[in-house]
Structures are given as C-alpha cells and as structure tokens.
PDB file of C-alpha atoms in Angstrom:
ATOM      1  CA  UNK A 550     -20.807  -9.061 -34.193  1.00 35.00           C
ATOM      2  CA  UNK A 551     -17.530 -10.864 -32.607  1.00 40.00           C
ATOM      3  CA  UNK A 552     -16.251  -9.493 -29.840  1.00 38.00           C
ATOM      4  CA  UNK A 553     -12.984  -9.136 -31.387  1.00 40.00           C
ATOM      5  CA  UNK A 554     -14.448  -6.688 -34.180  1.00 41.00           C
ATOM      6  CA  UNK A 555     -16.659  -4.272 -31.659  1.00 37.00           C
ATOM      7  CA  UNK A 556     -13.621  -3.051 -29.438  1.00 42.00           C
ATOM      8  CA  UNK A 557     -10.991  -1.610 -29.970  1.00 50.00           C
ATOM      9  CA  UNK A 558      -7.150  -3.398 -29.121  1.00 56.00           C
ATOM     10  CA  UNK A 559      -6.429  -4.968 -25.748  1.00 52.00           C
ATOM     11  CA  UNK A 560      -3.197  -2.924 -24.837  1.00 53.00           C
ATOM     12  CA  UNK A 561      -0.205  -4.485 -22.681  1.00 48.00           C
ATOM     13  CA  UNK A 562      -0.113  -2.931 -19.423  1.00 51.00           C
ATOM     14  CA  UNK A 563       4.012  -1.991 -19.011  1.00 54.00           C
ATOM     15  CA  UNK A 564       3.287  -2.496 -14.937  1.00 54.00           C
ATOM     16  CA  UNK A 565       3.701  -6.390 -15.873  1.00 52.00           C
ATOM     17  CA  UNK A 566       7.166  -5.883 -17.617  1.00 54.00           C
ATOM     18  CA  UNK A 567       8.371  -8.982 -15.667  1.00 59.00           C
ATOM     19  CA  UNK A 568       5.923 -11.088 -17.742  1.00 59.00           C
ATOM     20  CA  UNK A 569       8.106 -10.068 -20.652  1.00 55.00           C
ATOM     21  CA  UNK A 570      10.913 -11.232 -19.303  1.00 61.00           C
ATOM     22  CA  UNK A 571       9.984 -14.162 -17.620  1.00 69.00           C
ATOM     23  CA  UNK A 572      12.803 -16.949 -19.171  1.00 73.00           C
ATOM     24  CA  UNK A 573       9.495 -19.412 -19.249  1.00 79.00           C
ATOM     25  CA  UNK A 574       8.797 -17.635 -22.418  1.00 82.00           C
ATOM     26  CA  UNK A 575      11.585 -19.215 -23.701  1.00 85.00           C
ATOM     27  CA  UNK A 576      10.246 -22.756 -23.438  1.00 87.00           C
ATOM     28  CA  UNK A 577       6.739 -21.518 -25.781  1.00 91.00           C
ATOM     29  CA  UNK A 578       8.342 -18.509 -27.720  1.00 93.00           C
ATOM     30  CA  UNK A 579      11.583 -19.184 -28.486  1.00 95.00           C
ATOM     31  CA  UNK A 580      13.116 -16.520 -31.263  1.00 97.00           C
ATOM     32  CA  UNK A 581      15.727 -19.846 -31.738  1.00 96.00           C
ATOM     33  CA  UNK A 582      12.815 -21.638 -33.390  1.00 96.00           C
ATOM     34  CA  UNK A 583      11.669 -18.706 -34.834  1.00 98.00           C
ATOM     35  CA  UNK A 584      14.748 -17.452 -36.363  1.00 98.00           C
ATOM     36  CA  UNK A 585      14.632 -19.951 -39.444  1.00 97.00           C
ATOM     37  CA  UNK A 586      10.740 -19.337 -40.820  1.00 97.00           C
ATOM     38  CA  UNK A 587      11.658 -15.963 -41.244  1.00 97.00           C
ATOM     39  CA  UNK A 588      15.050 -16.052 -42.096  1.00 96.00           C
ATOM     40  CA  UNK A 589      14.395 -17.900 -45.556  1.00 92.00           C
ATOM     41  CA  UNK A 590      16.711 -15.411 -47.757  1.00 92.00           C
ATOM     42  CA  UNK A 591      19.267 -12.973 -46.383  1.00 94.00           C
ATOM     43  CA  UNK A 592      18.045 -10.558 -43.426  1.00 98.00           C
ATOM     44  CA  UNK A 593      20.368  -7.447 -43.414  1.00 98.00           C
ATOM     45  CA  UNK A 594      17.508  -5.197 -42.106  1.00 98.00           C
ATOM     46  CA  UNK A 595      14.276  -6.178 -39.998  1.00 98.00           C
ATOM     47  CA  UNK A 596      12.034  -4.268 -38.625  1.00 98.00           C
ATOM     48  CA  UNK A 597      10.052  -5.540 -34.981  1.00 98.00           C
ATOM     49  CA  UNK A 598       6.865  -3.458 -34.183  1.00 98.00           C
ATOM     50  CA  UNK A 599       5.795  -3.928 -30.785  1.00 96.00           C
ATOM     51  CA  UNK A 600       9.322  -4.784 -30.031  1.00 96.00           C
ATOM     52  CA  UNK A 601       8.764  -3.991 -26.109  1.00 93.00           C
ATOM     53  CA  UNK A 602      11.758  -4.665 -24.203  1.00 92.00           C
ATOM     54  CA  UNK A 603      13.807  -6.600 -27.022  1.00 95.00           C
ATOM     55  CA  UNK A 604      12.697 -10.144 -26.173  1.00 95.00           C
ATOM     56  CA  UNK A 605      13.259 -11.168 -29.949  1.00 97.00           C
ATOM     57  CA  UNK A 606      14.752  -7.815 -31.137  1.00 98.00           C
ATOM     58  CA  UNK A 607      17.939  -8.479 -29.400  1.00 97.00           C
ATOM     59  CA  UNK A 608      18.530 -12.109 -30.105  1.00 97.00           C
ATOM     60  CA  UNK A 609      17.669 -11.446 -33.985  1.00 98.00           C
ATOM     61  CA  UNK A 610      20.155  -8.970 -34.037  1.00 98.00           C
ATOM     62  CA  UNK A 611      22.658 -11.612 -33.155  1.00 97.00           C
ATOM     63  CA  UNK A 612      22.064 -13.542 -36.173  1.00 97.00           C
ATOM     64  CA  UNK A 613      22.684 -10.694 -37.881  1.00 97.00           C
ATOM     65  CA  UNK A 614      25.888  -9.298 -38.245  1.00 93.00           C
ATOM     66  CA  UNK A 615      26.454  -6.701 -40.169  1.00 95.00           C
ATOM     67  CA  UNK A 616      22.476  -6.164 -40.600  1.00 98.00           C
ATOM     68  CA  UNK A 617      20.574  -3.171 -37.926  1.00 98.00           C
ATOM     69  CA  UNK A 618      17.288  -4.214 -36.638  1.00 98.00           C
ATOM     70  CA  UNK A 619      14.696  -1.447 -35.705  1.00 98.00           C
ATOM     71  CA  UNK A 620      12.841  -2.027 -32.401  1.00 98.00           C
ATOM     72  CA  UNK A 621       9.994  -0.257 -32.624  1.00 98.00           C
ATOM     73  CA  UNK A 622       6.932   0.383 -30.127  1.00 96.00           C
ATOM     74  CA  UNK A 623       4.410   3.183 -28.661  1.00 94.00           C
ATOM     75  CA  UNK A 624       5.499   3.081 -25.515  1.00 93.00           C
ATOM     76  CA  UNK A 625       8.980   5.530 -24.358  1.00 93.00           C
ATOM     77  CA  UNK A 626       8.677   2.947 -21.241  1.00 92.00           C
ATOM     78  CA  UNK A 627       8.977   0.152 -22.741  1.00 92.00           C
ATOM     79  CA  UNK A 628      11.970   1.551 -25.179  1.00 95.00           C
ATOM     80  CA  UNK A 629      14.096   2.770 -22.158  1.00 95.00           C
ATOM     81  CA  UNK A 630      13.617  -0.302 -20.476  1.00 93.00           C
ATOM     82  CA  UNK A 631      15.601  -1.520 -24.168  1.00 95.00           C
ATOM     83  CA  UNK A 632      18.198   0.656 -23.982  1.00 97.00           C
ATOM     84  CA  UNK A 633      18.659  -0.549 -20.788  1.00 95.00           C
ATOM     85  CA  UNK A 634      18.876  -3.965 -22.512  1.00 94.00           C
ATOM     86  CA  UNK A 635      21.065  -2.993 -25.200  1.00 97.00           C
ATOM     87  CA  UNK A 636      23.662  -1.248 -23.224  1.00 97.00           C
ATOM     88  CA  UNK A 637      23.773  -4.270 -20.574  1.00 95.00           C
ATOM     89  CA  UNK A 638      24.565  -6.781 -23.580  1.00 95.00           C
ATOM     90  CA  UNK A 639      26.934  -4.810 -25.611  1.00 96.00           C
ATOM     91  CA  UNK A 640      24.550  -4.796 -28.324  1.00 97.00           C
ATOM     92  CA  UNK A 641      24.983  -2.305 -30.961  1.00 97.00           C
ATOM     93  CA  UNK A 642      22.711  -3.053 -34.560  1.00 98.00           C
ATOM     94  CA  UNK A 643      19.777  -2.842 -32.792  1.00 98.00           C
ATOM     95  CA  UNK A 644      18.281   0.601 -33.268  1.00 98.00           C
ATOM     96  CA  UNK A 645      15.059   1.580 -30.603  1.00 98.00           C
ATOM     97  CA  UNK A 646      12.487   3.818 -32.283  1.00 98.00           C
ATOM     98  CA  UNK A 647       9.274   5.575 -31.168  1.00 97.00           C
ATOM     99  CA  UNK A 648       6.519   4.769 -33.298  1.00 97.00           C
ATOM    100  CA  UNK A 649       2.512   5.289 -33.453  1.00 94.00           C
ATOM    101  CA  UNK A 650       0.418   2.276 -34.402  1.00 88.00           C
ATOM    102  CA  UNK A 651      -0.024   3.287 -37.892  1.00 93.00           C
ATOM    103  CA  UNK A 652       3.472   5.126 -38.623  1.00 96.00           C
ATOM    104  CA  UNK A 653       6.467   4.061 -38.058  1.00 97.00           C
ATOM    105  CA  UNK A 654       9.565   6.610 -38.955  1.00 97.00           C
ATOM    106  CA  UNK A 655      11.262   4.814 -41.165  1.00 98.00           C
ATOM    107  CA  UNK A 656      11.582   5.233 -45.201  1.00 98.00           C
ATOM    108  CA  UNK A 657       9.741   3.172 -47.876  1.00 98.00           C
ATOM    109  CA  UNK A 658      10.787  -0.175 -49.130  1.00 98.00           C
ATOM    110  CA  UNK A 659      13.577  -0.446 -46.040  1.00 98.00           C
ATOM    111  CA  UNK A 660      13.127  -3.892 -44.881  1.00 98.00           C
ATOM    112  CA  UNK A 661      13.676  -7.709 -45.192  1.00 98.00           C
ATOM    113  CA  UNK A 662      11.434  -8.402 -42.491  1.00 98.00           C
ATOM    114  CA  UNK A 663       8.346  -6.508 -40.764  1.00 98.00           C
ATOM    115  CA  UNK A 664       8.185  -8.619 -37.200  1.00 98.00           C
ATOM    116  CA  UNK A 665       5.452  -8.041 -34.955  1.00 98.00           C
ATOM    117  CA  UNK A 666       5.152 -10.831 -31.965  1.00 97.00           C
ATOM    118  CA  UNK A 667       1.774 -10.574 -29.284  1.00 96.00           C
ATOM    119  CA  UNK A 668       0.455  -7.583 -31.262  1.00 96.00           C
ATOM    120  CA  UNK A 669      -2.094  -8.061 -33.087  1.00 97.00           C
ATOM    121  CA  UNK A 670      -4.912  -8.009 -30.845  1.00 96.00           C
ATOM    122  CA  UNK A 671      -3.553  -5.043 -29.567  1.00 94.00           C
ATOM    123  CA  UNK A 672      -3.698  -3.111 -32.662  1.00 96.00           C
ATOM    124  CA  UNK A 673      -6.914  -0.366 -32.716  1.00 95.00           C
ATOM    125  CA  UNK A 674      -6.636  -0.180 -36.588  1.00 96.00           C
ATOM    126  CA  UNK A 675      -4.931  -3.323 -37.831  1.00 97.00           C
ATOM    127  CA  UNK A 676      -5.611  -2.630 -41.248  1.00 97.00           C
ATOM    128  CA  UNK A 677      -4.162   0.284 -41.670  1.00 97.00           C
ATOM    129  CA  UNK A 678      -0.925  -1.022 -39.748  1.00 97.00           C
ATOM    130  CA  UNK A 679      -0.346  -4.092 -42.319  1.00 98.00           C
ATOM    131  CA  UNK A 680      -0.481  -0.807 -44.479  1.00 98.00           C
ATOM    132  CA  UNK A 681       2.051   0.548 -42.821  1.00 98.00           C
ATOM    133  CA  UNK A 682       4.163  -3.033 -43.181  1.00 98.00           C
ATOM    134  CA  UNK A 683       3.838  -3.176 -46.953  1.00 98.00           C
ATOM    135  CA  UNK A 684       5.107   0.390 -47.086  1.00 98.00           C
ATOM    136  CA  UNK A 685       8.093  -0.326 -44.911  1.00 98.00           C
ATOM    137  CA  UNK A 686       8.815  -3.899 -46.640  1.00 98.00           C
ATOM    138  CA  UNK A 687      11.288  -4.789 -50.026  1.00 98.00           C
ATOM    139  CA  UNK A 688       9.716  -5.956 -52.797  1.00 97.00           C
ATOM    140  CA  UNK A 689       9.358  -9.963 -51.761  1.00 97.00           C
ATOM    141  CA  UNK A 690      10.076  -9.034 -48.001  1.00 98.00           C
ATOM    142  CA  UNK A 691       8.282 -10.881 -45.653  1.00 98.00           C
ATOM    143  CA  UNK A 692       5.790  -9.668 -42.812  1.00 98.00           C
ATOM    144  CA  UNK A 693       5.739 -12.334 -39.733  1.00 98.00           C
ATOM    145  CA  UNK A 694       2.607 -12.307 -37.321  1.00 98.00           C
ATOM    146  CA  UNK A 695       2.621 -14.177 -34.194  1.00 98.00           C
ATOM    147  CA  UNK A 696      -0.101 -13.786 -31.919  1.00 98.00           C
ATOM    148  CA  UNK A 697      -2.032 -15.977 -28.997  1.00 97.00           C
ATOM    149  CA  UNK A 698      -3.983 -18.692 -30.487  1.00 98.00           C
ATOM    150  CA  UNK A 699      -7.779 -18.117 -30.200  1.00 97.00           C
ATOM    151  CA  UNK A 700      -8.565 -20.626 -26.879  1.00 97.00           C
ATOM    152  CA  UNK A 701      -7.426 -21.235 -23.418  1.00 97.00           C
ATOM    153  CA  UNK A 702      -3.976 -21.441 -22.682  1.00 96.00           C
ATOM    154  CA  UNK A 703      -1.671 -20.910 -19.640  1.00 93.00           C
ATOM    155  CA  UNK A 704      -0.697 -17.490 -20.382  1.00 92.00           C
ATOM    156  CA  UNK A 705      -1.493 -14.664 -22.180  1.00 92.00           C
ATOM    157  CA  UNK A 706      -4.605 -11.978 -22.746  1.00 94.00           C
ATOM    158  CA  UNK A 707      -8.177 -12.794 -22.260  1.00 95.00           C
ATOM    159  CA  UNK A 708      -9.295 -15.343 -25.002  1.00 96.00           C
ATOM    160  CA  UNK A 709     -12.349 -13.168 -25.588  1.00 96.00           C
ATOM    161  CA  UNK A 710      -9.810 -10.103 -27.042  1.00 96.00           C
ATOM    162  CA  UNK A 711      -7.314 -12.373 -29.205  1.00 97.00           C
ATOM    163  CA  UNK A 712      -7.593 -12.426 -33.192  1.00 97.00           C
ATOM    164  CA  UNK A 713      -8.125 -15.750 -35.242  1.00 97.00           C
ATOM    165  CA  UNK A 714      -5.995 -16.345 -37.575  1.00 98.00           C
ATOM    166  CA  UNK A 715      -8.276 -17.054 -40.007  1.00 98.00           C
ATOM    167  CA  UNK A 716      -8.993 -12.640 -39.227  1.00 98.00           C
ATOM    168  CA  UNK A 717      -5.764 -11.526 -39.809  1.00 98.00           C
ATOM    169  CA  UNK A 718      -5.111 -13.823 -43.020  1.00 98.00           C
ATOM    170  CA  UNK A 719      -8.067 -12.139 -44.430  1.00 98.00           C
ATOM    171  CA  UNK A 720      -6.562  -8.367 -43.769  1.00 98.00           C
ATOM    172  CA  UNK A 721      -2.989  -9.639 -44.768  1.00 98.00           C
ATOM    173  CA  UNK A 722      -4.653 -10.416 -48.306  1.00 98.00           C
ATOM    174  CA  UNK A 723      -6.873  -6.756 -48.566  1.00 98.00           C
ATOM    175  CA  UNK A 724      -3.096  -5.328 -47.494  1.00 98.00           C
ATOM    176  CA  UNK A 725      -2.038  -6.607 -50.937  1.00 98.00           C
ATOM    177  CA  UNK A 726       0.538  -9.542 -48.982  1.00 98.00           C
ATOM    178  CA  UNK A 727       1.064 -12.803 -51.228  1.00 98.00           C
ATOM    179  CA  UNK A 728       2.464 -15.989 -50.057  1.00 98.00           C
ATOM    180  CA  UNK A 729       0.230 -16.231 -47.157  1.00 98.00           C
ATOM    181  CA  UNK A 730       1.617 -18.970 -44.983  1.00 98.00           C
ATOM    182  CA  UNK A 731       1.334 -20.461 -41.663  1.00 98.00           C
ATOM    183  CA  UNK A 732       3.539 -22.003 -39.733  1.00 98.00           C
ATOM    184  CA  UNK A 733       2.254 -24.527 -36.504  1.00 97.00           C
ATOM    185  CA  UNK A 734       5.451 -24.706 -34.710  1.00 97.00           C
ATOM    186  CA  UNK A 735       4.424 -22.756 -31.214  1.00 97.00           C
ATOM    187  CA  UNK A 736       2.254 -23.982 -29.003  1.00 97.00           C
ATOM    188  CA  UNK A 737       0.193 -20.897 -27.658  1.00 97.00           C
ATOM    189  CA  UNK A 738       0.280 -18.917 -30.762  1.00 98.00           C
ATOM    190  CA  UNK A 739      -0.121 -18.895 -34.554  1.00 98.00           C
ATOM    191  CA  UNK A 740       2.506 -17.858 -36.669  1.00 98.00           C
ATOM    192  CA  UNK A 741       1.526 -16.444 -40.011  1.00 98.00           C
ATOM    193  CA  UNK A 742       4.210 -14.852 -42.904  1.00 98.00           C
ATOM    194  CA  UNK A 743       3.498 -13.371 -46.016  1.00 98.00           C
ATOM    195  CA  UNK A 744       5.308 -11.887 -48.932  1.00 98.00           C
ATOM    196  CA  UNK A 745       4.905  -8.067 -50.010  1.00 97.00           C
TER     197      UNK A 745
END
C-alpha cells in the first residue's frame, strides 16, 4: 500500500511559524498569481481552511472589498498569531475561526470559494473534509487545492507524506466536485479547482 494511504496526515509543527512567513514564499507561492485562477466570477465570500497565520487569507481579502473571508484552522496558535496579523494591517473582512478537520462552523451553501493551500497531506480524513467543502460551497462555487508536488524540492514536508494529485482528483470526483481542473502555474506545488 502507498505510504501516503497507511498513515495518517503529516501535521505542521506551529514551532516553525517563521517558515510561514518567510517573504521567499513569495517568489514560489505568490497569492498575486493565485488570485486570478480562482477569482474567475465574483468572490464576495471565501472560505481558507488551514488558513494558519493569513499568508493568503489576508492578501485575498484585499481584493475583496466589500466581501469577508473566513480564516479557518485547528490550531488557537496559529489563529492568534492572525489576529495579531489582522490588527497590525488594519484589516477588517477577514474573519478567524476555530475549526476541526471535518467541521467547520459555518452554514450551508455560504461560499464562492473553499481555499485550502499546504493541506492536504495534512488532512487525517480527506474525504470527509472535501465533504465538508461541498457543504460549505454555492452551487457552481469553486474548491482550490494547492499542495507540494509529489518529488524533491527545496522546501516543504517529506516527499514520502505528500499527496499526488492524481489522489486528490480522484476524492474531489467521489466528493461529487465537477469541473476538475488543474492549473501548472507554481513551481513546488499543484494547483487543482473544481466546481460544486
């Protein structure tokens, strides 16, 4: 059996916070270049699971006026250090949110966008979170994936713990997701969207 299917996610440890905001991850993540895959129609409300310390939460919310974005993540660390964030840049549509992997407090049918960045191989029950996105996304919303491409590179998690793409296409499509695209424009990770 892979070794990606016998154990369970490969959690981010919050003692390397400075990894997350490290400005190098600029140069291979940028949420500039990201921005305008997922922003195809009108994004008044997105939701970012795993959102961390706000890394693309708070620049999102910029292109957003009017619109709230919910940064959402396990961790109450990680979520004060986003506050933290929020308050420094006078940032006020971005709403921080305690979630579990597989629930996120938020009502059916709320969203434009489901956003989850460097997550998936941290997930323990990934199919039951892309679940979790359907429930949260409008009708024609779209879920974005980006996770660490499946071979060496100069950052990131062990190779031997990151999901294929090829893996989560397959468990976007038993989630009931359309539209399955992908989108080669990063050069450590894959970027998948669907539509709900």
């Amino acid at each position: 059996m892979p070794e990606h299917k016998r154990h369970h996610g490969h959690k981010f440890n919050p003692a390397h916070l400075d990894r997350l905001r490290d400005p190098e991850r600029l140069r291979f993540q940028n949420p500039a270049a990201i921005w305008p895959v997922i922003a195809v129609q009108p994004v008044t409300t997105l939701v970012d699971i795993g959102a961390g310390i706000g890394f693309f939460a708070i620049p999102f919310a910029r292109k957003m006026p009017g619109g709230r974005v919910y940064a959402c993540d396990t961790s109450a660390e990680m979520l004060e250090h986003l506050k933290g964030a929020l308050a420094a840049q006078k940032v006020a549509n971005v709403t921080p949110l305690r979630c579990e992997e597989v629930r996120v407090p938020l009502e059916d049918h709320l969203a434009d966008v489901v956003f989850m960045a460097n997550l998936h191989h941290e997930l323990d029950h990934p199919q039951e979170s892309l679940g979790e996105c359907l429930r949260l996304l409008k009708v024609g919303g779209t879920i974005a994936i980006i996770d660490w491409k499946p071979e060496p590179t100069p950052t990131g998690p062990p190779v031997e713990v990151r999901i294929p793409p090829e893996t989560v296409r397959g468990q976007l499509t038993v989630a009931g997701f359309q539209r399955i695209a992908s989108h080669p424009i990063l050069p450590y990770h894959y970027f998948v969207t669907a539509t709900a």
